[in-house]
């Protein structure tokens, strides 16, 4: 890539502003899978004219050249640390050779010099143990953050000023985002696309990547039972049944009966498989349904509330405010897509609501859903 392509952003009055630049910092010992995630996810989105919405650049802490991976091959990285100065978003994937960063929580001189290129206000993100780099640089002090569940306890001891949450798949704290291990990096990158350009764009990327646009639950579901016992019944059929009836009353006992289980057994099995309670899951799905309708249709807030199963606009407003931090009207104004008959444009680059962890459902989640 030419020096010109790594130049700072064009003036705001430029009729053809450049794509949002994502710079991925490749460190020795990196995991090739995680290095490829930002390129795969951010390399897909395009605007209505077919122009890329993002440009993805990979850089090293050294001059261009090979960077060792945890596999039996190295990767050639074409840019040095100066590329970080051109970033709108910097992503730090995991590495198994962080040295003093992992052992003592301090940056090496080489890494500190590289990070010094990052401009104030640049969005920062980490995948898995990449959070060690952000924490060692002081960016996570006083903030909520996550990393791979197996590293969370050690991470907390090493960085006591960080508010570690070992359950969630990722955390969006505005200008800084962190994700759990490996595939959670996909969840994080899809979330950033959704945050920048709305659900329709993110869902299209997810379809093309053949991954779910949103995964239920958090890391807890993977700690003790990575895969449900195939000899036991699952709750998949009940979930599919409920998803087709979000606009109707859905009772816990009805879901349990679909799987021929007692309510107690069903609830336990559901949490083992999904990572959250049936009530929390149902609220998540209704929030997602409401988001989709607010973005892509001209339905009134009352109609969206009914279609999503919240019953009343007030109930939906309370749930969206709790989960996303905004009202339905504010969410629609932010993320309205070009397909929306109300008008507006896709890709408004604004700060997202705080949709980062499983939606909290009240003890009366199912009884509330009976209002439709």
Coordinates of C-alpha atoms in Angstrom, one line a residue:
X1 CA 0.0 0.0 0.0
X2 CA 1.3 3.4 -0.9
X3 CA 2.3 6.1 1.6
X4 CA -0.6 8.2 0.3
X5 CA -3.1 5.5 1.2
X6 CA -2.0 5.8 4.8
X7 CA -2.4 9.6 5.0
X8 CA -4.7 11.2 7.6
X9 CA -8.4 11.6 6.9
X10 CA -9.5 14.0 4.1
X11 CA -11.2 17.3 5.1
X12 CA -14.8 17.0 6.2
X13 CA -16.0 19.0 3.1
X14 CA -14.4 16.3 0.8
X15 CA -17.3 15.1 -1.4
X16 CA -15.9 11.5 -1.3
X17 CA -14.7 10.9 2.3
X18 CA -12.4 7.9 2.7
X19 CA -13.6 4.7 4.3
X20 CA -13.3 4.2 8.1
X21 CA -9.8 2.9 8.6
X22 CA -9.3 -0.1 10.8
X23 CA -5.7 -0.8 11.7
X24 CA -4.9 -4.2 13.2
X25 CA -1.8 -4.5 15.3
X26 CA 0.0 -7.8 14.7
X27 CA 2.2 -8.9 17.6
X28 CA 4.6 -11.8 17.7
X29 CA 2.8 -15.0 18.7
X30 CA -0.5 -13.9 17.3
X31 CA -3.3 -16.3 16.5
X32 CA -3.8 -16.3 12.7
X33 CA -7.6 -16.9 13.1
X34 CA -8.0 -13.8 15.2
X35 CA -5.8 -11.8 12.9
X36 CA -8.1 -12.6 10.1
X37 CA -11.4 -11.7 11.9
X38 CA -11.2 -7.9 11.4
X39 CA -10.3 -8.4 7.7
X40 CA -13.2 -10.7 7.1
X41 CA -15.9 -8.7 8.9
X42 CA -14.8 -5.2 8.0
X43 CA -13.8 -6.1 4.5
X44 CA -17.4 -6.9 3.6
X45 CA -19.7 -3.8 4.2
X46 CA -20.3 -1.5 1.3
X47 CA -22.5 1.6 0.9
X48 CA -25.4 2.0 -1.6
X49 CA -22.9 2.8 -4.4
X50 CA -20.9 -0.3 -3.8
X51 CA -18.0 1.5 -2.2
X52 CA -16.3 -0.1 0.8
X53 CA -17.3 1.3 4.2
X54 CA -14.0 0.3 5.8
X55 CA -10.4 -0.1 4.9
X56 CA -8.4 -2.6 6.9
X57 CA -4.7 -2.2 7.4
X58 CA -2.3 -4.5 9.3
X59 CA 0.8 -3.2 11.0
X60 CA 3.6 -4.3 13.3
X61 CA 5.5 -2.7 16.1
X62 CA 8.5 -2.8 13.9
X63 CA 9.4 -2.0 10.3
X64 CA 7.4 -4.0 7.6
X65 CA 8.4 -7.6 7.6
X66 CA 7.5 -11.0 9.0
X67 CA 5.6 -11.5 12.3
X68 CA 5.7 -14.9 14.0
X69 CA 2.4 -16.6 14.7
X70 CA 1.5 -19.4 17.2
X71 CA 1.4 -21.8 14.2
X72 CA 4.2 -23.1 12.0
X73 CA 4.3 -20.1 9.7
X74 CA 4.9 -16.4 9.9
X75 CA 2.9 -13.6 8.2
X76 CA 4.3 -10.7 6.2
X77 CA 3.0 -7.4 7.6
X78 CA 3.3 -4.6 5.1
X79 CA 3.2 -1.6 7.5
X80 CA 5.1 -0.4 10.5
X81 CA 3.8 1.3 13.7
X82 CA 3.3 4.6 11.8
X83 CA 0.1 3.2 10.4
X84 CA -1.5 3.4 13.8
X85 CA -1.5 7.2 13.4
X86 CA -3.9 6.9 10.5
X87 CA -6.4 4.7 12.3
X88 CA -10.1 5.5 13.1
X89 CA -10.2 2.1 15.0
X90 CA -7.3 0.1 16.3
X91 CA -7.8 -3.6 17.0
X92 CA -5.3 -5.7 19.0
X93 CA -5.8 -9.5 18.5
X94 CA -4.5 -12.1 20.9
X95 CA -0.9 -13.0 21.2
X96 CA 0.9 -15.8 23.1
X97 CA 4.2 -13.9 23.3
X98 CA 3.3 -10.7 25.2
X99 CA 6.3 -11.1 27.6
X100 CA 6.3 -8.4 30.2
X101 CA 2.8 -7.4 29.3
X102 CA 1.4 -10.8 30.3
X103 CA 3.9 -11.4 33.1
X104 CA 4.0 -8.0 34.8
X105 CA 1.3 -5.9 33.2
X106 CA 3.8 -3.4 31.7
X107 CA 4.5 -2.5 28.1
X108 CA 7.8 -3.1 26.4
X109 CA 9.6 0.0 25.1
X110 CA 8.9 -1.1 21.5
X111 CA 5.2 -1.6 22.1
X112 CA 4.9 1.6 24.1
X113 CA 6.5 3.5 21.2
X114 CA 4.2 1.9 18.7
X115 CA 1.0 2.7 20.7
X116 CA 2.2 6.3 21.1
X117 CA 1.3 6.8 17.4
X118 CA -2.4 6.4 18.1
X119 CA -4.3 9.7 17.9
X120 CA -6.5 10.8 20.8
X121 CA -10.1 9.8 20.2
X122 CA -9.3 6.7 18.2
X123 CA -11.6 3.8 18.9
X124 CA -9.7 0.9 20.6
X125 CA -10.7 -2.7 20.6
X126 CA -9.1 -6.0 21.7
X127 CA -9.8 -9.7 20.9
X128 CA -9.2 -12.2 23.7
X129 CA -5.8 -11.6 25.4
X130 CA -5.3 -8.5 23.3
X131 CA -7.0 -6.8 26.3
X132 CA -3.6 -7.2 28.2
X133 CA -2.1 -4.6 25.8
X134 CA -4.9 -2.1 26.3
X135 CA -4.8 -2.6 30.1
X136 CA -1.0 -2.3 30.3
X137 CA -1.2 0.9 28.4
X138 CA -3.7 2.2 31.0
X139 CA -6.7 2.5 28.7
X140 CA -8.9 0.2 30.8
X141 CA -8.3 1.7 34.2
X142 CA -11.7 2.3 35.8
X143 CA -13.5 0.7 32.9
X144 CA -15.4 -2.5 32.4
X145 CA -13.6 -5.0 30.3
X146 CA -13.5 -8.7 29.4
X147 CA -11.0 -11.3 28.1
X148 CA -11.0 -15.1 27.7
X149 CA -12.7 -16.7 30.7
X150 CA -9.6 -18.8 31.4
X151 CA -7.5 -15.6 31.8
X152 CA -10.0 -13.4 33.6
X153 CA -8.9 -14.2 37.1
X154 CA -5.2 -13.6 36.4
X155 CA -6.1 -10.5 34.3
X156 CA -8.0 -9.1 37.3
X157 CA -5.1 -9.7 39.7
X158 CA -2.6 -8.1 37.3
X159 CA -4.8 -5.1 36.6
X160 CA -6.9 -4.4 39.7
X161 CA -8.1 -1.0 38.4
X162 CA -10.0 -2.8 35.6
X163 CA -13.6 -3.9 36.2
X164 CA -13.4 -7.4 34.7
X165 CA -16.5 -9.2 33.6
X166 CA -15.7 -12.8 32.8
X167 CA -19.2 -13.8 31.6
X168 CA -19.9 -11.6 28.6
X169 CA -18.8 -12.2 25.0
X170 CA -17.8 -8.5 24.6
X171 CA -18.1 -5.2 26.3
X172 CA -18.7 -1.9 24.5
X173 CA -17.6 1.0 26.7
X174 CA -17.9 3.7 24.1
X175 CA -14.4 4.4 22.7
X176 CA -13.0 1.2 24.0
X177 CA -14.3 -2.3 23.4
X178 CA -13.0 -5.7 24.6
X179 CA -14.0 -9.2 23.7
X180 CA -13.7 -12.7 25.1
X181 CA -11.7 -15.4 23.4
X182 CA -11.3 -16.4 19.8
X183 CA -14.7 -16.4 18.1
X184 CA -16.0 -13.7 20.4
X185 CA -13.9 -11.4 18.2
X186 CA -16.4 -12.1 15.4
X187 CA -19.2 -11.0 17.8
X188 CA -17.3 -7.8 18.6
X189 CA -16.5 -6.9 15.0
X190 CA -20.1 -7.5 13.9
X191 CA -21.2 -5.3 16.8
X192 CA -19.0 -2.5 15.7
X193 CA -20.4 -2.7 12.2
X194 CA -23.9 -2.6 13.6
X195 CA -22.9 0.3 15.8
X196 CA -21.5 2.2 12.8
X197 CA -24.1 1.3 10.1
X198 CA -27.0 -0.4 11.7
X199 CA -28.5 -3.9 11.9
X200 CA -29.2 -4.4 8.2
X201 CA -25.5 -4.0 7.2
X202 CA -24.3 -6.1 10.1
X203 CA -26.8 -8.9 9.3
X204 CA -25.7 -8.9 5.7
X205 CA -22.1 -9.4 6.7
X206 CA -23.1 -12.1 9.1
X207 CA -25.0 -14.0 6.4
X208 CA -22.1 -13.7 4.0
X209 CA -19.8 -15.0 6.7
X210 CA -22.2 -17.8 7.6
X211 CA -22.3 -16.8 11.3
X212 CA -25.2 -15.7 13.5
X213 CA -25.6 -11.9 13.7
X214 CA -26.0 -12.2 17.4
X215 CA -25.1 -15.0 19.8
X216 CA -27.2 -15.5 23.0
X217 CA -25.6 -15.7 26.4
X218 CA -22.1 -15.1 27.6
X219 CA -18.9 -17.0 28.2
X220 CA -20.3 -18.9 31.2
X221 CA -22.0 -21.4 28.9
X222 CA -18.6 -22.5 27.6
X223 CA -16.7 -22.8 30.9
X224 CA -18.0 -26.1 32.2
X225 CA -20.1 -27.6 29.3
X226 CA -18.5 -26.6 25.9
X227 CA -21.0 -28.9 24.1
X228 CA -24.4 -30.2 25.5
X229 CA -24.4 -33.9 26.1
X230 CA -25.9 -35.3 22.8
X231 CA -27.6 -38.1 24.8
X232 CA -29.8 -35.5 26.6
X233 CA -32.7 -33.6 25.2
X234 CA -32.1 -30.0 24.2
X235 CA -34.2 -26.9 24.2
X236 CA -33.6 -26.0 20.6
X237 CA -37.2 -26.9 19.4
X238 CA -38.7 -24.7 22.2
X239 CA -36.5 -21.8 21.2
X240 CA -37.5 -22.1 17.6
X241 CA -41.1 -22.3 18.6
X242 CA -40.9 -19.2 20.8
X243 CA -39.1 -17.2 18.1
X244 CA -42.0 -17.8 15.7
X245 CA -44.4 -16.4 18.4
X246 CA -42.6 -13.3 19.8
X247 CA -45.7 -11.2 19.1
X248 CA -47.8 -13.6 21.2
X249 CA -47.8 -14.5 24.9
X250 CA -45.1 -17.1 25.6
X251 CA -45.2 -19.0 28.9
X252 CA -42.3 -20.9 30.4
X253 CA -44.5 -23.9 31.0
X254 CA -45.4 -24.0 27.3
X255 CA -41.8 -24.0 26.3
X256 CA -41.1 -26.8 28.7
X257 CA -44.0 -28.8 27.4
X258 CA -42.6 -28.5 23.9
X259 CA -39.6 -30.5 25.1
X260 CA -41.6 -32.8 27.4
X261 CA -39.7 -31.5 30.4
X262 CA -40.7 -30.2 33.8
X263 CA -40.3 -26.4 34.2
X264 CA -37.4 -27.0 36.6
X265 CA -35.5 -29.4 34.3
X266 CA -36.2 -27.2 31.2
X267 CA -34.9 -24.1 33.0
X268 CA -31.7 -25.8 34.1
X269 CA -31.1 -27.3 30.7
X270 CA -31.9 -24.0 29.0
X271 CA -29.3 -22.1 31.1
X272 CA -26.7 -24.8 30.4
X273 CA -27.2 -24.5 26.7
X274 CA -27.7 -20.8 26.2
X275 CA -26.0 -19.2 29.2
X276 CA -29.0 -17.2 30.4
X277 CA -32.4 -17.9 31.8
X278 CA -35.4 -18.5 29.5
X279 CA -36.8 -15.1 30.6
X280 CA -33.6 -13.3 29.8
X281 CA -33.4 -15.0 26.4
X282 CA -36.9 -14.1 25.5
X283 CA -36.3 -10.5 26.4
X284 CA -33.2 -10.5 24.2
X285 CA -35.1 -11.8 21.3
X286 CA -37.8 -9.2 21.7
X287 CA -35.3 -6.4 21.9
X288 CA -33.6 -7.7 18.7
X289 CA -37.0 -7.9 17.0
X290 CA -37.8 -4.3 18.1
X291 CA -34.5 -3.0 16.9
X292 CA -35.0 -4.6 13.5
X293 CA -38.5 -3.2 13.1
X294 CA -37.4 0.3 14.3
X295 CA -34.6 0.3 11.7
X296 CA -36.3 -1.2 8.7
X297 CA -40.0 -0.3 8.9
X298 CA -42.3 2.7 9.3
X299 CA -44.4 1.1 12.0
X300 CA -45.3 3.3 14.9
X301 CA -43.7 2.7 18.2
X302 CA -47.0 1.2 19.5
X303 CA -47.1 -1.2 16.5
X304 CA -43.4 -2.2 17.0
X305 CA -44.1 -2.9 20.7
X306 CA -47.0 -5.2 19.7
X307 CA -45.1 -7.0 17.0
X308 CA -42.1 -7.5 19.3
X309 CA -44.3 -8.9 22.0
X310 CA -43.8 -6.1 24.6
X311 CA -47.5 -5.4 24.6
X312 CA -47.2 -1.6 25.2
X313 CA -44.9 1.1 24.1
X314 CA -44.1 1.9 27.7
X315 CA -42.9 -1.7 28.3
X316 CA -40.8 -1.6 25.2
X317 CA -39.4 1.8 26.1
X318 CA -38.3 0.5 29.5
X319 CA -36.6 -2.6 28.1
X320 CA -34.8 -0.6 25.3
X321 CA -33.7 2.0 27.8
X322 CA -32.4 -0.7 30.1
X323 CA -30.6 -2.7 27.4
X324 CA -29.6 0.0 24.9
X325 CA -29.6 3.1 26.9
X326 CA -31.9 5.0 24.5
X327 CA -35.6 5.4 23.7
X328 CA -37.2 3.7 20.7
X329 CA -37.5 7.1 19.0
X330 CA -33.8 7.9 19.5
X331 CA -32.8 4.4 18.3
X332 CA -34.8 4.8 15.1
X333 CA -33.4 8.2 14.5
X334 CA -29.8 6.9 14.9
X335 CA -30.1 3.6 12.9
X336 CA -32.8 4.2 10.3
X337 CA -31.8 2.5 7.1
X338 CA -32.3 3.5 3.5
X339 CA -35.0 0.9 3.2
X340 CA -37.1 2.7 5.8
X341 CA -40.1 4.4 4.2
X342 CA -39.7 7.2 6.7
X343 CA -36.5 8.2 4.9
X344 CA -33.1 8.8 6.3
X345 CA -29.8 7.3 5.4
X346 CA -27.8 4.2 6.5
X347 CA -24.4 4.4 8.0
X348 CA -24.7 7.3 10.4
X349 CA -21.5 7.2 12.3
X350 CA -22.6 7.8 15.9
X351 CA -22.0 6.2 19.3
X352 CA -24.0 3.1 19.8
X353 CA -26.4 2.4 22.6
X354 CA -24.8 0.1 25.2
X355 CA -25.9 -3.3 23.9
X356 CA -23.1 -5.3 25.3
X357 CA -24.3 -8.0 27.5
X358 CA -27.4 -10.3 28.0
X359 CA -30.5 -8.3 28.5
X360 CA -31.7 -8.4 32.1
X361 CA -35.2 -9.8 32.5
X362 CA -37.3 -9.3 35.5
X363 CA -38.6 -12.2 37.5
X364 CA -41.9 -11.6 35.8
X365 CA -40.5 -11.8 32.3
X366 CA -42.9 -14.5 31.1
X367 CA -45.9 -13.1 32.9
X368 CA -45.2 -9.7 31.3
X369 CA -45.0 -11.4 27.9
X370 CA -48.5 -12.7 28.3
X371 CA -49.8 -9.2 27.6
X372 CA -48.6 -9.7 24.0

